[in-house]
XYZ file of C-alpha atoms in Angstrom:
687
model
C -0.237 0.046 0.115
C 1.022 3.739 -0.624
C 2.587 5.462 2.182
C -0.079 7.134 4.508
C -0.859 10.373 2.955
C -1.258 11.938 6.340
C 2.129 10.530 7.205
C 3.606 12.404 4.010
C 1.796 15.694 5.210
C 3.318 15.485 8.523
C 6.629 14.659 7.180
C 6.502 17.955 5.055
C 5.216 20.023 7.848
C 8.292 18.576 9.964
C 10.599 19.159 7.247
C 9.117 22.966 6.623
C 9.572 23.309 10.730
C 13.152 22.370 10.577
C 13.910 24.751 7.387
C 12.291 27.480 9.027
C 14.681 26.817 12.094
C 17.525 26.655 10.057
C 16.456 29.972 8.152
C 16.347 31.613 11.382
C 19.622 30.280 12.694
C 21.186 31.540 9.450
C 19.731 34.892 9.667
C 17.486 34.644 7.017
C 14.313 35.142 8.992
C 13.918 36.626 12.434
C 13.021 34.532 15.426
C 9.225 36.098 15.242
C 8.776 35.036 11.478
C 9.861 31.591 12.314
C 7.347 31.494 15.592
C 4.616 32.717 13.086
C 5.400 30.060 10.445
C 5.688 27.187 13.021
C 2.769 28.442 14.905
C 0.502 28.314 11.570
C 1.737 24.530 10.663
C 1.056 23.317 14.297
C -2.357 24.841 14.504
C -3.900 24.373 11.155
C -5.977 21.429 10.668
C -6.441 19.159 7.757
C -10.206 17.852 7.430
C -11.178 14.996 5.449
C -15.124 14.737 5.534
C -16.541 11.420 4.392
C -20.281 11.294 3.217
C -22.794 8.887 2.051
C -26.094 6.880 2.989
C -26.418 4.065 5.149
C -24.482 0.868 3.937
C -22.253 2.489 1.811
C -19.433 1.026 3.547
C -18.179 4.403 5.208
C -16.920 2.735 8.633
C -15.399 -0.053 6.789
C -13.469 2.624 4.595
C -12.457 4.521 7.665
C -11.257 1.256 9.452
C -9.081 0.453 6.236
C -7.866 3.955 5.505
C -6.783 4.889 9.014
C -6.710 2.094 11.474
C -5.899 -0.953 9.492
C -8.182 -2.977 11.800
C -11.951 -3.170 12.745
C -12.454 -0.195 15.049
C -15.572 1.546 13.988
C -18.648 -0.347 14.313
C -21.241 0.086 11.307
C -24.408 1.978 12.375
C -27.441 -0.459 12.068
C -29.912 2.637 11.147
C -29.221 6.523 10.414
C -30.777 7.628 13.283
C -28.632 5.943 15.898
C -25.269 6.882 13.962
C -23.567 9.686 15.567
C -20.950 12.213 13.750
C -17.569 10.894 14.535
C -14.326 12.796 14.635
C -10.999 10.858 14.355
C -7.761 12.971 15.247
C -4.571 12.545 17.360
C -4.128 11.648 20.762
C -1.350 10.594 22.956
C -3.674 8.210 24.381
C -6.766 6.045 23.170
C -10.003 7.687 24.147
C -12.868 9.262 23.101
C -14.973 11.973 24.198
C -18.896 12.292 23.619
C -20.901 15.428 23.168
C -24.832 14.720 24.498
C -27.845 16.496 22.930
C -29.028 19.804 24.879
C -32.123 19.774 26.784
C -33.752 21.901 24.256
C -32.577 19.404 21.299
C -34.039 16.299 23.262
C -37.096 18.422 24.015
C -37.500 18.293 20.570
C -37.129 14.812 19.948
C -39.733 14.126 22.459
C -42.027 16.259 20.890
C -41.568 14.542 17.526
C -41.802 10.997 19.156
C -45.449 12.180 20.505
C -46.632 12.823 16.647
C -48.715 10.258 15.108
C -47.236 8.292 12.017
C -50.848 8.718 10.527
C -50.402 12.549 10.945
C -47.376 12.418 8.532
C -48.310 9.565 6.390
C -47.426 10.423 2.700
C -44.590 12.668 3.534
C -41.649 10.536 3.680
C -39.090 12.960 5.229
C -41.431 13.949 8.226
C -42.033 10.202 8.726
C -38.331 9.482 8.779
C -38.165 12.099 11.433
C -41.172 10.604 13.498
C -39.909 7.157 13.445
C -36.551 8.297 14.247
C -37.539 10.286 17.227
C -39.642 7.661 18.398
C -36.570 5.163 18.356
C -34.133 7.585 20.038
C -36.669 8.057 22.639
C -37.463 4.366 23.330
C -33.741 3.808 23.247
C -33.251 6.324 26.170
C -34.354 3.768 28.348
C -31.140 1.797 28.178
C -29.482 4.716 29.844
C -27.702 3.946 33.168
C -29.725 6.684 35.035
C -32.067 9.420 34.141
C -31.857 11.262 30.702
C -31.861 14.753 31.989
C -28.646 14.251 34.029
C -26.566 13.790 30.747
C -28.130 16.506 28.598
C -26.054 19.214 27.359
C -22.766 17.485 28.943
C -19.768 15.804 27.463
C -18.470 12.610 28.552
C -14.972 11.369 28.338
C -14.481 7.214 28.308
C -12.125 4.524 27.284
C -11.624 3.564 23.716
C -13.045 0.220 24.488
C -16.470 1.640 25.170
C -16.655 3.364 21.631
C -19.429 1.013 20.713
C -21.709 2.428 23.757
C -21.865 5.863 21.653
C -22.087 4.640 18.142
C -23.190 1.095 18.253
C -27.052 0.454 17.392
C -27.450 -1.118 20.977
C -25.058 1.118 22.898
C -26.140 2.668 26.248
C -25.618 6.082 25.150
C -26.416 5.866 21.551
C -29.801 7.699 21.881
C -28.394 10.909 23.260
C -24.991 11.289 21.564
C -24.745 13.943 18.959
C -20.979 13.539 18.392
C -18.026 11.494 19.081
C -14.500 12.584 18.938
C -11.934 9.445 18.835
C -8.523 10.540 19.985
C -5.679 7.798 18.555
C -2.110 7.847 19.071
C -1.149 7.843 15.413
C 1.380 10.622 14.827
C 0.283 11.091 11.198
C -3.179 12.321 12.786
C -1.517 15.362 14.287
C -3.267 18.342 13.005
C -5.843 16.013 10.984
C -9.387 15.197 11.622
C -11.330 12.950 9.550
C -15.002 13.154 9.885
C -17.295 10.317 9.427
C -20.903 11.680 9.117
C -23.946 10.270 10.026
C -25.765 11.554 6.833
C -28.216 14.161 6.087
C -31.941 14.740 6.507
C -30.932 14.327 10.386
C -33.974 14.210 12.781
C -31.712 16.507 14.988
C -31.499 19.668 13.424
C -28.289 20.944 15.580
C -26.506 17.380 14.673
C -27.135 17.824 10.575
C -25.916 21.499 10.942
C -22.883 20.324 12.658
C -22.195 17.885 10.070
C -22.442 20.615 7.382
C -20.355 23.060 9.298
C -17.460 20.279 9.549
C -17.911 19.662 5.703
C -17.780 23.387 4.587
C -14.416 23.487 6.179
C -13.075 19.973 4.766
C -10.244 19.997 2.448
C -11.281 16.870 1.264
C -15.051 15.565 0.992
C -15.077 12.080 -0.048
C -18.890 10.919 -1.324
C -19.118 7.117 -0.923
C -21.516 5.299 -3.313
C -22.641 1.812 -3.230
C -21.718 0.287 -6.708
C -24.458 -2.202 -7.138
C -26.990 0.790 -6.558
C -25.429 3.957 -7.238
C -26.591 6.605 -8.380
C -30.194 5.942 -6.270
C -32.434 9.235 -5.144
C -30.620 9.220 -1.362
C -27.533 9.507 -3.169
C -29.031 12.435 -5.710
C -29.931 14.280 -2.441
C -26.681 14.018 -0.936
C -24.994 15.432 -4.051
C -27.545 17.897 -5.305
C -28.971 19.039 -2.066
C -25.993 18.939 0.450
C -22.659 18.677 -1.208
C -23.445 22.069 -3.117
C -23.266 23.564 0.519
C -19.919 22.116 1.309
C -17.750 23.843 -1.295
C -17.416 23.166 -4.998
C -14.266 21.663 -6.093
C -13.393 19.579 -3.234
C -15.049 16.544 -3.955
C -14.345 12.698 -4.847
C -16.720 10.035 -5.737
C -15.877 6.404 -4.306
C -17.690 3.788 -5.745
C -17.532 1.205 -2.981
C -18.209 -2.694 -2.904
C -17.285 -2.996 -6.596
C -16.145 -6.349 -5.754
C -19.803 -7.128 -5.458
C -21.233 -6.051 -8.871
C -17.586 -7.590 -10.119
C -18.692 -10.844 -8.968
C -22.225 -10.424 -10.759
C -20.393 -10.367 -13.984
C -19.849 -6.567 -14.459
C -16.561 -5.246 -15.885
C -14.655 -2.461 -14.094
C -15.285 -0.392 -17.014
C -19.059 -1.236 -16.969
C -19.456 -0.270 -13.494
C -17.834 3.027 -13.841
C -19.716 3.949 -16.926
C -22.923 3.025 -15.377
C -22.076 5.525 -12.372
C -21.046 8.487 -14.579
C -24.180 7.906 -16.670
C -26.437 7.941 -13.680
C -24.611 11.172 -12.116
C -25.022 12.585 -15.954
C -28.513 12.112 -16.131
C -29.014 13.240 -12.753
C -27.116 16.664 -13.434
C -29.230 16.910 -16.554
C -32.655 16.287 -14.740
C -31.636 19.023 -12.266
C -30.035 21.581 -14.745
C -27.115 22.087 -12.350
C -24.063 22.539 -14.281
C -21.867 23.290 -11.182
C -22.220 19.913 -10.235
C -22.184 18.527 -13.830
C -18.496 20.362 -13.915
C -17.588 18.743 -10.768
C -18.258 15.330 -12.068
C -16.192 15.994 -14.738
C -13.224 16.899 -12.926
C -12.906 13.928 -11.015
C -14.258 10.710 -12.233
C -15.656 8.227 -9.907
C -13.196 5.801 -8.419
C -13.927 2.262 -7.951
C -13.001 0.268 -4.661
C -13.410 -2.189 -2.001
C -13.052 -1.187 1.410
C -13.477 -4.563 2.877
C -11.057 -6.303 0.591
C -8.590 -3.393 1.496
C -9.351 -4.035 5.400
C -9.084 -7.961 4.937
C -5.315 -7.068 3.013
C -4.292 -5.501 6.457
C -5.950 -7.814 9.168
C -3.795 -10.684 10.563
C -4.512 -13.849 9.011
C -5.315 -15.551 12.309
C -7.968 -12.722 12.783
C -9.693 -13.586 9.467
C -9.693 -17.303 10.033
C -11.395 -17.084 13.559
C -13.927 -14.792 12.513
C -16.648 -16.329 10.156
C -17.879 -13.320 8.379
C -13.957 -12.136 7.496
C -13.295 -15.506 6.451
C -16.612 -15.532 4.161
C -15.311 -12.357 2.538
C -11.968 -13.512 2.028
C -12.967 -16.452 0.339
C -15.217 -14.977 -1.999
C -12.976 -12.086 -2.958
C -10.182 -14.834 -3.807
C -12.505 -16.484 -5.823
C -13.904 -13.532 -7.757
C -10.518 -12.222 -8.772
C -8.738 -15.620 -8.658
C -6.009 -14.535 -5.989
C -4.592 -16.059 -2.957
C -2.632 -13.576 -0.982
C -3.082 -10.230 1.184
C -0.686 -8.561 -1.417
C -2.756 -9.601 -4.329
C -6.205 -8.535 -1.931
C -4.605 -5.055 -1.686
C -3.917 -4.392 -5.442
C -7.370 -5.758 -6.116
C -9.049 -3.496 -3.630
C -7.968 -0.447 -5.782
C -7.996 1.743 -2.527
C -4.613 2.827 -3.840
C -6.352 4.683 -6.833
C -8.625 6.530 -4.015
C -5.524 7.529 -1.850
C -3.889 8.733 -4.718
C -6.652 11.218 -5.809
C -7.160 12.190 -2.127
C -3.374 13.341 -2.045
C -3.756 15.132 -5.293
C -6.339 16.875 -3.961
C -4.573 17.686 -0.443
C -1.535 18.847 -2.309
C -3.395 21.382 -4.668
C -5.702 22.822 -2.098
C -4.123 22.369 1.472
C -0.173 21.712 1.181
C -0.159 24.506 -1.379
C -1.605 27.053 1.015
C -0.258 25.550 4.318
C 3.054 24.648 3.307
C 4.004 25.983 0.284
C 3.473 29.681 0.979
C 5.766 29.762 3.956
C 8.312 27.445 2.176
C 8.275 30.075 -0.827
C 8.524 32.842 1.971
C 11.478 31.337 3.549
C 13.215 30.934 0.224
C 12.576 34.486 -0.896
C 13.963 35.655 2.672
C 17.032 33.839 1.484
C 17.307 35.102 -1.640
C 17.008 38.552 -0.068
C 19.880 37.850 2.174
C 21.781 36.839 -1.133
C 20.804 40.095 -2.918
C 21.903 41.996 0.417
C 25.404 40.559 0.178
C 25.691 40.717 -3.748
C 24.649 44.566 -3.244
C 27.135 45.178 -0.650
C 29.863 43.304 -2.726
C 28.983 45.414 -5.671
C 28.989 48.621 -3.669
C 32.476 47.763 -2.063
C 33.819 46.961 -5.784
C 32.556 50.286 -6.977
C 34.193 52.065 -4.050
C 37.418 50.228 -4.753
C 37.378 51.259 -8.307
C 36.386 55.020 -7.461
C 39.273 55.200 -4.844
C 41.750 54.317 -7.766
C 40.460 57.332 -9.792
C 41.750 60.402 -10.043
C 38.932 63.343 -8.722
C 38.385 64.467 -12.255
C 37.392 61.266 -13.187
C 35.031 60.974 -10.234
C 33.615 64.445 -11.146
C 32.571 63.192 -14.643
C 31.231 59.935 -13.090
C 29.208 61.603 -10.401
C 27.501 64.118 -13.302
C 26.764 60.969 -15.349
C 24.878 59.182 -12.606
C 22.665 62.534 -12.134
C 21.685 62.244 -16.043
C 20.865 58.628 -15.526
C 18.915 59.062 -12.616
C 16.750 61.747 -14.325
C 16.414 59.831 -17.391
C 15.140 56.529 -15.518
C 12.859 58.723 -13.030
C 10.849 59.938 -16.162
C 10.740 56.209 -17.432
C 9.466 55.007 -14.073
C 6.716 57.926 -14.147
C 5.669 57.029 -17.716
C 5.398 53.149 -16.830
C 3.261 53.934 -13.932
C 1.029 56.050 -16.333
C 1.010 53.383 -19.192
C 0.171 50.832 -16.465
C -2.602 52.656 -14.568
C -4.503 53.308 -18.357
C -4.122 49.627 -18.854
C -5.462 48.633 -15.636
C -8.435 51.078 -15.841
C -9.355 49.372 -19.316
C -9.044 45.960 -17.778
C -10.976 46.856 -14.693
C -13.941 48.531 -16.733
C -14.256 45.753 -19.016
C -14.050 42.971 -15.888
C -16.816 44.865 -13.877
C -19.289 45.243 -17.003
C -18.660 41.277 -17.629
C -19.283 40.407 -13.881
C -22.337 42.946 -14.066
C -23.650 41.026 -16.759
C -23.217 37.812 -15.163
C -25.006 38.808 -12.152
C -27.943 40.016 -14.204
C -28.284 36.752 -16.122
C -27.953 34.937 -12.508
C -30.633 37.134 -10.989
C -33.071 36.725 -13.860
C -32.727 33.154 -13.684
C -33.282 33.120 -9.560
C -36.590 35.339 -10.700
C -37.713 32.685 -12.832
C -37.153 29.924 -10.059
C -39.278 32.266 -7.688
C -42.192 32.959 -10.309
C -42.332 28.952 -10.814
C -42.520 28.251 -6.762
C -45.957 26.261 -6.140
C -47.957 27.118 -3.425
C -47.311 23.633 -1.347
C -43.232 24.396 -1.568
C -41.305 25.345 1.645
C -37.641 26.483 2.338
C -36.323 23.048 1.674
C -37.883 23.208 -1.903
C -36.841 26.536 -2.804
C -33.534 26.984 -1.097
C -31.434 24.431 -3.153
C -32.735 25.740 -6.438
C -31.752 29.432 -5.463
C -28.351 28.192 -3.877
C -27.479 26.067 -6.903
C -27.648 29.515 -8.849
C -25.647 31.283 -6.115
C -23.120 28.871 -6.053
C -22.538 28.656 -9.602
C -22.372 32.373 -9.718
C -20.006 32.603 -6.752
C -17.812 29.756 -6.765
C -17.543 29.558 -11.007
C -18.505 32.451 -12.883
C -17.636 35.458 -10.944
C -14.397 33.805 -9.784
C -13.350 32.978 -13.078
C -14.025 36.426 -14.465
C -11.965 37.980 -11.661
C -9.050 35.498 -12.243
C -9.201 36.577 -16.031
C -8.939 40.056 -14.717
C -6.009 39.346 -12.541
C -4.027 37.515 -15.062
C -4.710 40.367 -17.752
C -3.328 42.727 -14.959
C -0.265 40.228 -14.527
C 0.358 40.270 -18.336
C 0.063 43.680 -18.900
C 2.392 44.499 -15.905
C 5.002 41.745 -17.162
C 5.070 43.339 -20.414
C 5.293 46.909 -19.377
C 8.141 45.991 -16.842
C 9.674 44.080 -19.296
C 10.132 46.994 -21.816
C 11.030 49.334 -19.227
C 13.932 47.128 -17.757
C 14.951 46.829 -21.464
C 15.298 50.463 -21.734
C 16.807 51.020 -18.292
C 19.586 48.730 -19.255
C 20.398 50.762 -22.355
C 20.680 54.131 -20.013
C 22.746 52.190 -17.427
C 24.977 50.942 -19.932
C 25.689 54.457 -21.489
C 26.215 56.305 -18.170
C 27.823 53.758 -15.957
C 31.103 52.105 -16.857
C 32.263 48.423 -16.074
C 28.770 47.841 -14.760
C 26.749 44.454 -15.756
C 23.555 46.375 -16.699
C 21.906 43.603 -18.367
C 22.320 41.037 -15.526
C 21.087 43.769 -12.763
C 17.840 44.647 -14.568
C 17.119 40.940 -14.868
C 17.320 40.545 -11.237
C 15.180 43.673 -10.887
C 12.428 42.136 -13.319
C 12.517 39.022 -11.215
C 11.937 40.959 -8.159
C 9.102 43.072 -9.044
C 7.136 40.542 -11.158
C 3.444 41.012 -10.700
C 2.031 37.877 -8.900
C -1.400 36.863 -8.364
C -2.346 34.755 -5.225
C -4.854 32.317 -7.018
C -6.085 31.356 -3.216
C -6.951 34.601 -1.975
C -6.395 37.040 -5.010
C -6.207 40.615 -3.808
C -7.207 40.217 0.024
C -8.015 43.290 1.966
C -8.562 44.145 5.638
C -12.190 44.181 6.524
C -13.237 47.719 7.455
C -15.868 46.027 9.998
C -13.344 44.196 11.957
C -10.870 45.111 14.560
C -8.822 42.284 13.726
C -5.908 41.936 10.884
C -8.181 39.295 9.474
C -8.324 39.356 5.518
C -11.488 39.200 3.252
C -10.989 37.697 -0.129
C -12.865 38.057 -3.402
C -15.079 35.309 -2.636
C -15.869 36.553 0.735
C -17.008 39.567 -0.557
C -19.018 38.371 -3.282
C -20.450 35.856 -0.912
C -21.453 38.754 1.237
C -23.173 40.317 -1.347
C -24.986 37.531 -3.026
C -25.668 34.908 -0.195
C -25.964 36.946 2.619
C -29.341 38.435 2.325
C -30.878 34.971 1.337
C -29.557 33.331 4.455
C -30.586 36.202 6.547
C -34.075 35.922 4.816
C -34.547 32.086 5.264
C -32.891 31.907 8.634
C -36.125 33.629 9.689
C -38.115 30.494 9.065
C -35.852 28.291 10.993
C -37.307 30.481 14.011
C -40.612 29.131 13.272
C -42.238 31.522 10.849
C -44.557 30.009 8.585
C -43.313 30.068 4.902
C -46.230 28.193 3.422
C -49.143 30.485 4.389
C -47.426 33.399 2.931
C -46.491 32.449 -0.657
C -47.489 35.432 -2.193
C -45.529 37.836 0.145
C -42.647 35.401 0.015
C -42.453 35.774 -3.701
C -42.350 38.914 -3.609
C -39.971 39.309 -0.925
C -37.513 37.114 -2.381
C -37.741 38.768 -5.852
C -36.940 42.071 -3.971
C -33.935 40.382 -2.650
C -32.819 39.425 -5.944
C -33.465 42.946 -7.171
C -31.391 44.424 -4.115
C -28.437 42.297 -5.253
C -28.660 43.356 -8.835
C -28.866 46.816 -7.952
C -26.323 46.686 -5.072
C -23.589 44.556 -6.833
C -20.358 46.677 -6.554
C -16.952 45.255 -6.483
C -15.442 48.434 -7.591
C -13.366 48.976 -4.269
C -11.834 45.288 -4.648
C -11.270 45.870 -8.277
C -9.444 48.908 -7.828
C -7.137 47.109 -5.335
C -5.070 46.381 -8.491
C -4.008 49.724 -8.676
C -2.592 49.526 -5.471
C -0.614 46.718 -7.002
C 0.487 48.670 -9.783
C 1.750 51.594 -7.130
C 3.730 48.480 -5.288
C 5.284 47.672 -8.530
C 6.239 51.272 -9.547
C 7.498 51.636 -5.670
C 9.727 48.630 -6.016
C 11.327 49.950 -9.131
C 11.971 53.105 -7.710
C 13.613 51.869 -4.555
C 15.547 49.002 -6.311
C 17.128 51.168 -9.192
C 17.043 54.799 -7.516
C 17.365 54.140 -4.017
C 19.375 51.525 -3.843
C 21.503 51.449 -6.857
C 22.098 55.335 -8.183
C 21.812 57.189 -4.789
C 24.338 55.251 -2.894
C 26.936 55.587 -6.062
C 26.367 59.422 -6.103
C 26.778 59.470 -2.231
C 29.638 56.867 -2.328
C 31.369 59.525 -4.992
C 30.464 62.843 -2.645
C 32.193 60.954 0.213
C 35.275 60.123 -1.723
C 35.519 63.853 -2.886
C 34.576 65.454 0.161
C 35.841 63.267 3.053
C 38.343 60.995 1.908
C 41.859 62.390 2.872
C 44.037 58.972 2.953
C 42.607 57.101 -0.276
C 45.393 54.451 0.230
C 44.021 53.839 3.799
C 40.599 53.920 2.648
C 41.304 51.417 -0.632
C 43.018 49.202 1.892
C 39.806 48.869 4.099
C 37.492 48.376 1.099
C 39.568 45.559 -0.215
C 39.586 43.765 3.186
C 35.861 44.479 3.408
C 35.388 42.868 -0.058
C 37.113 40.103 1.231
C 34.762 39.788 4.082
C 31.898 39.998 2.250
C 32.868 37.414 -0.286
C 33.394 35.046 2.675
C 30.011 35.781 3.919
C 28.446 35.079 0.282
C 30.328 31.801 0.081
C 29.045 30.963 3.616
C 25.524 31.726 2.384
C 26.020 29.395 -0.675
C 26.861 26.375 1.067
C 23.853 26.847 3.684
C 21.607 27.524 0.988
C 22.664 24.282 -0.933
C 22.705 22.401 2.139
C 18.796 23.443 2.623
C 18.029 23.166 -0.934
C 20.259 20.373 -2.109
C 17.395 18.464 -3.667
């Protein structure tokens, strides 16, 4: 089996922490910067959420994927399955969170309802049945139910089944369980095993959604022999949409059963893709359709993977495990655990999870500080090279007569004036281009918002009298998420890329012209090499994760607000506030006409108030940063020190021989420092 992906993640974290420590010792970064990097790495959490309907094999998958043993019991019914979070702990233990008194009172009210009262309404019928089951199971509690409500309880790992097993003592009142396990690779990792959606406990379902919204990878598990049924459709098109687009993998578990019935792997995959594609077409959900195309469904057998890891003695002594072993061996004509591991195909899924983690998590959590450390090291190198360049210039100037120095000073003054004019002209050219890019991008975004608002108005107009929030919210959310996560995000990315191309082109032309000026006015100076390094240092870089983040004016903290945060506030927040009222007991159905009017008013306000000018104008700030950098690097750091050096020699140096001797010694010192740096750098970045 592949090296555990979480072990790899931990290894990368530790390597970066060590690099940060070495960088501090080498003087590349400060002690405060090192602490900032290490704290960020240690405190950040990698979250993997596993979702799917009952009997799809989530627990078996997690047993194979995380533990390599039969640790998690399989839930018997959806309503007795608590949300479980697996993370690192020095010792094996669990902490259970019980329902609050209000949540339990809600279940008792549901349990008192008659099934005849909700006959024909599948969702309500499910909630009533679940509530009756939970209340009935509370009789197994070792004490009065009220003594547990609203509390947390720590227990030994061996008693896990009492909280998540179908007949456990505490299963009726357990909302969630955190499982602490002493695997080092689980440090900074949480794996969430969800009980499912359409949960009878609203708070438990909300807890599930909160975990999945922040998840770095969401794995939707399907059952190969009945994928993609109505329950899977509901999970994907109603719930997954709320968890973040672009982070979802689809695993098709128990493929070995379908394979044993005569289906080929290609046929199983084709069938699942056809079912999902048909569902996308039926719902008209282009967002989910694009998501499905991005990552193909992946076949696996979690049970076979688990069998490949368990001791053979355990398999032989448990009838159900031995039966599964023999079936798998017969179906695939294999006889060893190594072959069983290959045929389980779980490595295909692990590789897919790893790719997403590397793309969406490691890039943000690890690559950024790694690049920052490397940039700090390069700054140290550039500082030493700058000192060496100044010292070599000083040695050369000390060897020249005063008349030559006066002429050099005059040339430097003329060069400085010419380059200043070019910098001013560059700033004007970039700003004109940016204004055109911003205007075009803003118009494109406004057109897209208009189109989405028109579609949302049609959704509201077509709303039937009997429809409630649960019916209308998914349709509106689909439009909102497509608009925010794909359409507007891509518009903004294009704007940023256009700005980057424009700036890069303008700076390149500026650097070529500047090199000509420097070559004309400064003798024995490698102008081409200098401007090449300048061009790299002032490159207009766009962060694809945060784009142009700005500090929130409404916050007293230094938290940054990204483009997507701004857009979400403009488009989703009004709907969330409106529908939030109905979760507090307001009757949506009795005011259908008024609801339509209010929803259409919200949509029109979104259309009228959509304004991202301030955010887009942050591009201009980036332009100013580029111009300021060029001015600093060329005028302030290169030409001005050269002028000051000449003035110093002409006005203050009485003993040129002594000054020359000191400069030569300083040159040797700097060269030694540069050689030491190169050795340190090579040791850190030898690979």
